Coordinates of C-alpha atoms in Angstrom, one line a residue:
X1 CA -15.9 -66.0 66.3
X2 CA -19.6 -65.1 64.9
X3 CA -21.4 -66.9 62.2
X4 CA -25.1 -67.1 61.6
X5 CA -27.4 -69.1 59.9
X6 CA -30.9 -68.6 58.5
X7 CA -32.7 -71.5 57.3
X8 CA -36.6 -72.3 56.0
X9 CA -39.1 -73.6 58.6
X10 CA -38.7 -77.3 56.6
X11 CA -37.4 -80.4 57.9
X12 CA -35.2 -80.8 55.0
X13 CA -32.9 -77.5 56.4
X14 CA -32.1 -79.4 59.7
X15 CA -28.8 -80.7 57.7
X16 CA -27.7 -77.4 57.3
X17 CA -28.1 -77.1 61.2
X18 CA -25.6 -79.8 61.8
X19 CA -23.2 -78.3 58.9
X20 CA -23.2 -75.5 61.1
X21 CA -22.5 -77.0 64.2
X22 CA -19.7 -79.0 62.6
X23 CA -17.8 -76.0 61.5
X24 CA -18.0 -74.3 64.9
X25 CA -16.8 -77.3 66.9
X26 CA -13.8 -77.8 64.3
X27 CA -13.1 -74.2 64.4
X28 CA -13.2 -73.7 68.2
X29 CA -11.4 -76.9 68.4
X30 CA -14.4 -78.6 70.5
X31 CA -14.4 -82.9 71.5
X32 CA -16.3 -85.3 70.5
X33 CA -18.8 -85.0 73.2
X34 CA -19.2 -82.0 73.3
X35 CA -19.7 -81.7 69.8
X36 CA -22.6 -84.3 70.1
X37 CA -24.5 -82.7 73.0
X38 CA -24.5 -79.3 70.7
X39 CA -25.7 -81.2 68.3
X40 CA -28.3 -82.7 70.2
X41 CA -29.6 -79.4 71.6
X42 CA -29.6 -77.2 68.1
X43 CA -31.4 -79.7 66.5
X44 CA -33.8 -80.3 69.0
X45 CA -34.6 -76.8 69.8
X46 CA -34.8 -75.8 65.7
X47 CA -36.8 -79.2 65.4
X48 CA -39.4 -77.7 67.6
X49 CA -39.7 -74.5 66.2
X50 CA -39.9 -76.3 62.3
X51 CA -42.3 -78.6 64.2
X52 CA -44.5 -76.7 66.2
X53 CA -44.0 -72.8 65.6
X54 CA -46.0 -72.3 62.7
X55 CA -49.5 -73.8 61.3
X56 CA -49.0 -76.3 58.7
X57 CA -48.3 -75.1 55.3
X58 CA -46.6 -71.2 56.8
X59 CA -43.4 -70.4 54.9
X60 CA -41.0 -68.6 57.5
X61 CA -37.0 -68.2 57.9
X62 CA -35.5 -69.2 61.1
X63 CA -31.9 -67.8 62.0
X64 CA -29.0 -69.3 64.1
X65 CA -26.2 -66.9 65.7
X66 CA -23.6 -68.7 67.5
X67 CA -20.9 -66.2 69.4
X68 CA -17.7 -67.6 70.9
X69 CA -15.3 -65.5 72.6
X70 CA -13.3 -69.1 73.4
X71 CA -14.5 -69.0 77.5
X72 CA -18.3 -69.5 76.6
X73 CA -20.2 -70.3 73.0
X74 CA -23.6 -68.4 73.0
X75 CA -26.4 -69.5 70.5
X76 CA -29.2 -67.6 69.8
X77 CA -32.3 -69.2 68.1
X78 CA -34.8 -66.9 66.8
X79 CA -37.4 -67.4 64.4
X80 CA -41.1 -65.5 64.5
X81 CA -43.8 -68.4 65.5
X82 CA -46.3 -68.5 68.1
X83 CA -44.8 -67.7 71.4
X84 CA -43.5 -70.1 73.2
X85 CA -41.1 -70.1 76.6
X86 CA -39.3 -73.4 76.7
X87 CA -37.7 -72.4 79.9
X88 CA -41.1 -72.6 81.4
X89 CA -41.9 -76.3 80.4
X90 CA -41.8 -78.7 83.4
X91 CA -39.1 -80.5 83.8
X92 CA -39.9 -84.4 82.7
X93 CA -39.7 -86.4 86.1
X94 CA -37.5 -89.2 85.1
X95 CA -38.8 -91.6 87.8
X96 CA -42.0 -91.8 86.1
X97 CA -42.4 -94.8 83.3
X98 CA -42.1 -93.8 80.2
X99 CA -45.3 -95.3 79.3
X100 CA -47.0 -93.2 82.0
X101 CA -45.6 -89.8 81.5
X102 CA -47.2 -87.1 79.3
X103 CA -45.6 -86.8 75.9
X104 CA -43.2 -84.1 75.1
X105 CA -40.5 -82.3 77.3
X106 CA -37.9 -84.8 76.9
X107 CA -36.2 -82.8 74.4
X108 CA -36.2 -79.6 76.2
X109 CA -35.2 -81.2 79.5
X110 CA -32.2 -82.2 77.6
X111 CA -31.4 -78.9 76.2
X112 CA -31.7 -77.5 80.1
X113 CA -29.0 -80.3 81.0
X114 CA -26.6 -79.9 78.6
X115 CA -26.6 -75.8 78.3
X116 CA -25.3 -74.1 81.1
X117 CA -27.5 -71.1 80.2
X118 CA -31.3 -71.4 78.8
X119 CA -33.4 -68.2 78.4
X120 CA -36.3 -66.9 76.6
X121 CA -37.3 -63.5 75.4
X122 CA -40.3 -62.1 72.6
X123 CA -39.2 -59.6 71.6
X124 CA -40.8 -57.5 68.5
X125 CA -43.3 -60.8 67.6
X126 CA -39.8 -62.8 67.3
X127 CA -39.4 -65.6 69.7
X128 CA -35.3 -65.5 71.3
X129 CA -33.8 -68.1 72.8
X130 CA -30.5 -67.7 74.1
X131 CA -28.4 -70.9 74.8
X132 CA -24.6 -70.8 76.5
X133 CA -22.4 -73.5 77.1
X134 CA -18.8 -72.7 79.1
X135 CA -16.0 -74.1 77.4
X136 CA -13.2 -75.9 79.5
X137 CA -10.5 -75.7 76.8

């Protein structure tokens, strides 16, 4: 199974982000929790890049590949914003209040948790994120 996706940098796209993700857990036969947690992550990491990626007011297309060969379902995020390594990010030390921890990284800590595999590559002023999760079907 392949399928891709190429939306706008807009807010309003991130509904076609979990269309996407609904067809690929129906059609790889995914559960429910599952199905959440890759929702969680894909919109979290294409919520950053819509976000934070581009000055205010750029126009830019971001693209979504998701690969399954039914052991492992590989997405790869790439868009062409300002370089950024979310692998590199701190992880967010839990044990520290809420109230006293610097802002951000929650997300991507989350991503990290739920993907078995998180990496990062520029590549040809395009930002690539590779994200696997191993299917126990």
């Amino acid at each position: 199974m392949k399928r891709e996706l190429t939306i706008k940098n807009d807010e309003s796209e991130l509904m076609k982000v979990s269309g996407f993700v609904e067809e690929i857990v129906d059609e790889l036969g995914l559960d429910m929790e599952l199905a959440m947690n890759l929702q969680l992550v894909l919109e979290e990491m294409v919520s950053n890049v819509i976000f934070y990626a581009y000055p205010e007011g750029t126009s830019s297309e971001i693209t979504l590949v998701a690969e399954s060969d039914g052991k492992e379902l590989t997405f790869l995020l790439s868009d062409k914003g300002e370089a950024f390594d979310p692998t590199m990010k701190q992880d967010v030390d839990l044990d520290v209040n809420p109230m006293d921890r610097e802002q951000g990284g929650l997300g991507i800590f989350i991503v990290k948790n739920i993907m078995n595999e998180v990496t990062y590559q520029r590549l040809e002023g395009k930002n690539l994120l590779t994200m696997k999760k191993f299917l126990n079907k």
